[in-house]
mmCIF file of C-alpha atoms in Angstrom:
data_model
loop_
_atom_site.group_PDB
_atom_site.id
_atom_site.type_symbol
_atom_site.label_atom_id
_atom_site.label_comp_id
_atom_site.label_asym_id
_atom_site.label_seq_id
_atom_site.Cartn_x
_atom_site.Cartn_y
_atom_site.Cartn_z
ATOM 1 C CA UNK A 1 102.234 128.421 99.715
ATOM 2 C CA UNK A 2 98.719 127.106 100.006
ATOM 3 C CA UNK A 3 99.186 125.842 103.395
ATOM 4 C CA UNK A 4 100.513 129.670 104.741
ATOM 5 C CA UNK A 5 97.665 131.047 102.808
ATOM 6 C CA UNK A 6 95.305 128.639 104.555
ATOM 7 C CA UNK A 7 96.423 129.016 107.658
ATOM 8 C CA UNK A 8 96.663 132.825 107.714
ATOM 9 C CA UNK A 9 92.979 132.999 106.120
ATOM 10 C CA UNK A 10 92.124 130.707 109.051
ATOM 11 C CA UNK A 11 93.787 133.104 111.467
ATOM 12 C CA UNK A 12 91.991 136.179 110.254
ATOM 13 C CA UNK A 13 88.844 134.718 110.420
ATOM 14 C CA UNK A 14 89.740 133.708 113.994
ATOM 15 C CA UNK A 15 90.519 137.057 114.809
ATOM 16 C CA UNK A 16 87.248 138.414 114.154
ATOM 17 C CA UNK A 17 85.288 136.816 116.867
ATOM 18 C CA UNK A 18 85.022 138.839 119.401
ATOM 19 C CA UNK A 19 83.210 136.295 121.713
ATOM 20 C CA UNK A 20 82.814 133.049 122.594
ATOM 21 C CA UNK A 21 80.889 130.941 119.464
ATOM 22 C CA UNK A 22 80.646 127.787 118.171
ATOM 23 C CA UNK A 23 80.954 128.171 114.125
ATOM 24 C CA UNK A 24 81.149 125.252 112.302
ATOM 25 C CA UNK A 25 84.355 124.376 112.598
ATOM 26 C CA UNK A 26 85.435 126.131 115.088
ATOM 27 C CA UNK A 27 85.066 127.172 118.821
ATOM 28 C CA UNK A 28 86.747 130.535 119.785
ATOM 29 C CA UNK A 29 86.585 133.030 122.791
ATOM 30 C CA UNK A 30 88.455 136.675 123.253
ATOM 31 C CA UNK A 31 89.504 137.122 126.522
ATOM 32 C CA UNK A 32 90.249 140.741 128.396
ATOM 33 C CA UNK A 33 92.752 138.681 130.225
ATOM 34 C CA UNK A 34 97.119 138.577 129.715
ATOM 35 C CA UNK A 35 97.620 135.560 127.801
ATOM 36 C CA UNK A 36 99.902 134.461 130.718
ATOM 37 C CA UNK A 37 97.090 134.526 133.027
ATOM 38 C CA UNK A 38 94.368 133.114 130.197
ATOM 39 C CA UNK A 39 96.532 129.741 129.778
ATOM 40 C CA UNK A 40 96.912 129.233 133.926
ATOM 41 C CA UNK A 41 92.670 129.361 133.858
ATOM 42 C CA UNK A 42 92.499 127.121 130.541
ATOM 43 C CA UNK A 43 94.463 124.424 132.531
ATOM 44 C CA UNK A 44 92.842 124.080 135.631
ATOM 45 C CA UNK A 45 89.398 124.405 133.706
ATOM 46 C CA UNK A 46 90.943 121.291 131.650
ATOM 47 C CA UNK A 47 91.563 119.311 134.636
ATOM 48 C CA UNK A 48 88.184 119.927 136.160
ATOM 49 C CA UNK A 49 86.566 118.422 133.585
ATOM 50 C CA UNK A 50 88.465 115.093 134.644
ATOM 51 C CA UNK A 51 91.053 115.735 131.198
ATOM 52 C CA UNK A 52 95.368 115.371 131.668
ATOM 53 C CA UNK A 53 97.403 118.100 130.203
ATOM 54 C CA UNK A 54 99.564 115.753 127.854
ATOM 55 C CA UNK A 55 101.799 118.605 126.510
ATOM 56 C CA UNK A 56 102.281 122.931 126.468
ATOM 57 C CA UNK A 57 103.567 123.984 122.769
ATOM 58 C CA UNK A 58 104.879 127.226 122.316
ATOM 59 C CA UNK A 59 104.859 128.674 118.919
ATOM 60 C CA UNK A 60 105.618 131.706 119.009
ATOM 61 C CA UNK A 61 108.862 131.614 116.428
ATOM 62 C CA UNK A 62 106.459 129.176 114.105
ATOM 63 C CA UNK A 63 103.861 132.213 113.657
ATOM 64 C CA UNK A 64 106.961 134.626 112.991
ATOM 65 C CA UNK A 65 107.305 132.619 110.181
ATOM 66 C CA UNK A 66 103.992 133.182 109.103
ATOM 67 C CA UNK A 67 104.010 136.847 109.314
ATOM 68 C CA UNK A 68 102.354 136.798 112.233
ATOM 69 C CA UNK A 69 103.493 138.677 115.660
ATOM 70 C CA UNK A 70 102.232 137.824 118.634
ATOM 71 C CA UNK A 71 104.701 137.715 121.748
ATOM 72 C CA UNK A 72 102.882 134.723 123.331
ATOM 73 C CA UNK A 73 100.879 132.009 121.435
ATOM 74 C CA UNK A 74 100.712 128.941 123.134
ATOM 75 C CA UNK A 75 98.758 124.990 122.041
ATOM 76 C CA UNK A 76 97.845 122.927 125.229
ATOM 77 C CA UNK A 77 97.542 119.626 124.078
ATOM 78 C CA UNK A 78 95.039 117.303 126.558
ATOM 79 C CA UNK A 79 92.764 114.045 127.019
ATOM 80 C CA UNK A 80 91.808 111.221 128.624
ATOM 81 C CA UNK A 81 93.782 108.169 128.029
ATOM 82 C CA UNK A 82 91.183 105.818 127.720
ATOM 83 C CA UNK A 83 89.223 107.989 125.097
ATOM 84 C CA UNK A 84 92.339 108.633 122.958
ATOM 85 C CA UNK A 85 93.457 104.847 123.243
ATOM 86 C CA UNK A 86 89.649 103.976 122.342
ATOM 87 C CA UNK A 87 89.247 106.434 119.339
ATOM 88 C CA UNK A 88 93.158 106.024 118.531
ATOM 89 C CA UNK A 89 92.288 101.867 117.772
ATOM 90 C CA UNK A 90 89.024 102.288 116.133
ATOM 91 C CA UNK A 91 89.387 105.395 114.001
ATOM 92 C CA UNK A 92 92.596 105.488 113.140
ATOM 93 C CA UNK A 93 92.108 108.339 110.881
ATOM 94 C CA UNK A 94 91.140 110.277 113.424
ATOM 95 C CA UNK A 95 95.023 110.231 115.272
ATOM 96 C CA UNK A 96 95.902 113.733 113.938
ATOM 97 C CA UNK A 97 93.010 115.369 116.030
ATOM 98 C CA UNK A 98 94.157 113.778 118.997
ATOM 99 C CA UNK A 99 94.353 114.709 122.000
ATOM 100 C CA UNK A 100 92.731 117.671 122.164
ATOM 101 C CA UNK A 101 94.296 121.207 121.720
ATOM 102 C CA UNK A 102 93.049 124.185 122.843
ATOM 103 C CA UNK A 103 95.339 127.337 121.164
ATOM 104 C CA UNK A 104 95.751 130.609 123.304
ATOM 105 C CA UNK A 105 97.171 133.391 121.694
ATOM 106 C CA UNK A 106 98.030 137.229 122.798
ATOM 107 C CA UNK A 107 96.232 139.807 121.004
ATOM 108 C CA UNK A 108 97.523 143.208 122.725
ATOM 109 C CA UNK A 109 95.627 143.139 125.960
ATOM 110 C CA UNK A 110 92.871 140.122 125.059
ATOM 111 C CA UNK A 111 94.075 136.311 124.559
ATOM 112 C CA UNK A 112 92.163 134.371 122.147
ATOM 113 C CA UNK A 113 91.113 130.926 122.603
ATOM 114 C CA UNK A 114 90.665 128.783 119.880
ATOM 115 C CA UNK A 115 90.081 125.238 119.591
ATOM 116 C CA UNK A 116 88.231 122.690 116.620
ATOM 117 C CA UNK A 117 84.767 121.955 117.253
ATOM 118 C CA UNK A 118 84.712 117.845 117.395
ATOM 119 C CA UNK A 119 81.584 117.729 116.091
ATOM 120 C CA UNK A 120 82.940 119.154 112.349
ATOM 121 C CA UNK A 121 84.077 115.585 112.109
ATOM 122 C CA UNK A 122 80.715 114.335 112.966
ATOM 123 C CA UNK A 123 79.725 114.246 109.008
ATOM 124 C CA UNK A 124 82.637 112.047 108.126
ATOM 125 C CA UNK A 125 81.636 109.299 110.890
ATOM 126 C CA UNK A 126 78.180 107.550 111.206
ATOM 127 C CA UNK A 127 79.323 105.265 113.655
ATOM 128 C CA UNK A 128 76.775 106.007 116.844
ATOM 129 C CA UNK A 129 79.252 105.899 119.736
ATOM 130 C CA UNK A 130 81.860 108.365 118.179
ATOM 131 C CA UNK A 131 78.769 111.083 117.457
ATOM 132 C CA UNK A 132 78.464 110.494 121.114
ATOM 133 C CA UNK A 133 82.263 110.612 122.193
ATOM 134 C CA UNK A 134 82.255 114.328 119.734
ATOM 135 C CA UNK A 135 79.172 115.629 121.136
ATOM 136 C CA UNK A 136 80.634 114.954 124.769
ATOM 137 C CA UNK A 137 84.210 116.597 123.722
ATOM 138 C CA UNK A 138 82.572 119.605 122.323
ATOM 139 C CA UNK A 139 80.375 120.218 125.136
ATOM 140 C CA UNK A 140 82.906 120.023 127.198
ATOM 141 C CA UNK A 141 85.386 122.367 125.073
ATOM 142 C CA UNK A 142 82.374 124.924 125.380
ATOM 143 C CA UNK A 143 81.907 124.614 128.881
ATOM 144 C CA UNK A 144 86.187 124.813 129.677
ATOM 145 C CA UNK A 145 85.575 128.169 127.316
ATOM 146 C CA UNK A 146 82.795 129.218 129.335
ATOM 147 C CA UNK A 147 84.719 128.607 133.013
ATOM 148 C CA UNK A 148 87.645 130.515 131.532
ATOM 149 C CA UNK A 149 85.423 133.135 130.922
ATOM 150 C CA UNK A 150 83.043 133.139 134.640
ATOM 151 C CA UNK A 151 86.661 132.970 136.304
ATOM 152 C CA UNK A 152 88.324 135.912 134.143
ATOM 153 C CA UNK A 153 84.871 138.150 135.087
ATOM 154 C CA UNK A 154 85.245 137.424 138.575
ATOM 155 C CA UNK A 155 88.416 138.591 138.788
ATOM 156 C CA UNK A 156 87.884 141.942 136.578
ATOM 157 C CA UNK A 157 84.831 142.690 138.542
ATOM 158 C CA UNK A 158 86.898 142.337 142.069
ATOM 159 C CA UNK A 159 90.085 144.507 140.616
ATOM 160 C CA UNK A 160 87.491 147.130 140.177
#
């Protein structure tokens, strides 16, 4: 019961960002974009930035479970081998947050993004070269948020 109540508290507080941030813990974006079209964007922004699409989860009938109803919510799980391998052998505690996952969920006629910020893991981890290896993954979650977000304007401002 704790775990539903977390995660719908954490869902909530998700849904009240109506841009992209960086909080703490977490970096989020709403999108006036179909989710459909959102996730296409989210990919090829991944790639760019030299990452592999491992894996596309869709949860849709998991949130149902939840209570929550959203006809599209999807996780697109990504990396680069050679970081995961590196941070997989050395920080073995760290295997649950990888590879990355960026979430993209329907909300009516938005999609929100929503992904962990690296760097909340930063604390837990003094070693120099992984506060380097966070930093770099959560600049570049900010900048795939922020491509998603040029490419999505350019194409509302040319439907118009």
């Amino acid at each position: 019961m704790k775990t539903a109540t977390l995660k719908m508290f954490l869902l909530g507080a998700v849904l009240l960002i109506a841009h992209a941030s960086v909080a703490d813990n977490m970096i989020m974006a709403r999108v006036p974009l179909r989710a459909e079209i959102v996730l296409e964007y989210v990919k090829a922004s991944v790639e760019e930035h030299g990452y592999t699409v491992a894996h596309l989860q869709l949860c849709d009938g998991g949130m149902q479970d939840f209570g929550y109803k959203s006809d599209f919510y999807r996780v697109v799980f990504f990396g680069k081998v050679d970081e995961v391998r590196m941070v997989s052998e050395h920080y073995p505690e760290l295997v649950s947050y990888l590879p990355l996952k960026i979430a993209v969920i329907a909300e009516k006629d938005e999609t929100l993004l929503t992904v962990l910020n690296p760097e909340a893991l930063a604390p837990f981890f003094p070693d120099e070269a992984l506060q380097i290896q966070l930093g770099r993954w959560q600049s570049d979650l900010v900048s795939i948020f922020n491509d998603v977000r040029r490419a999505v304007g350019a194409r509302i401002v040319s439907n118009h």
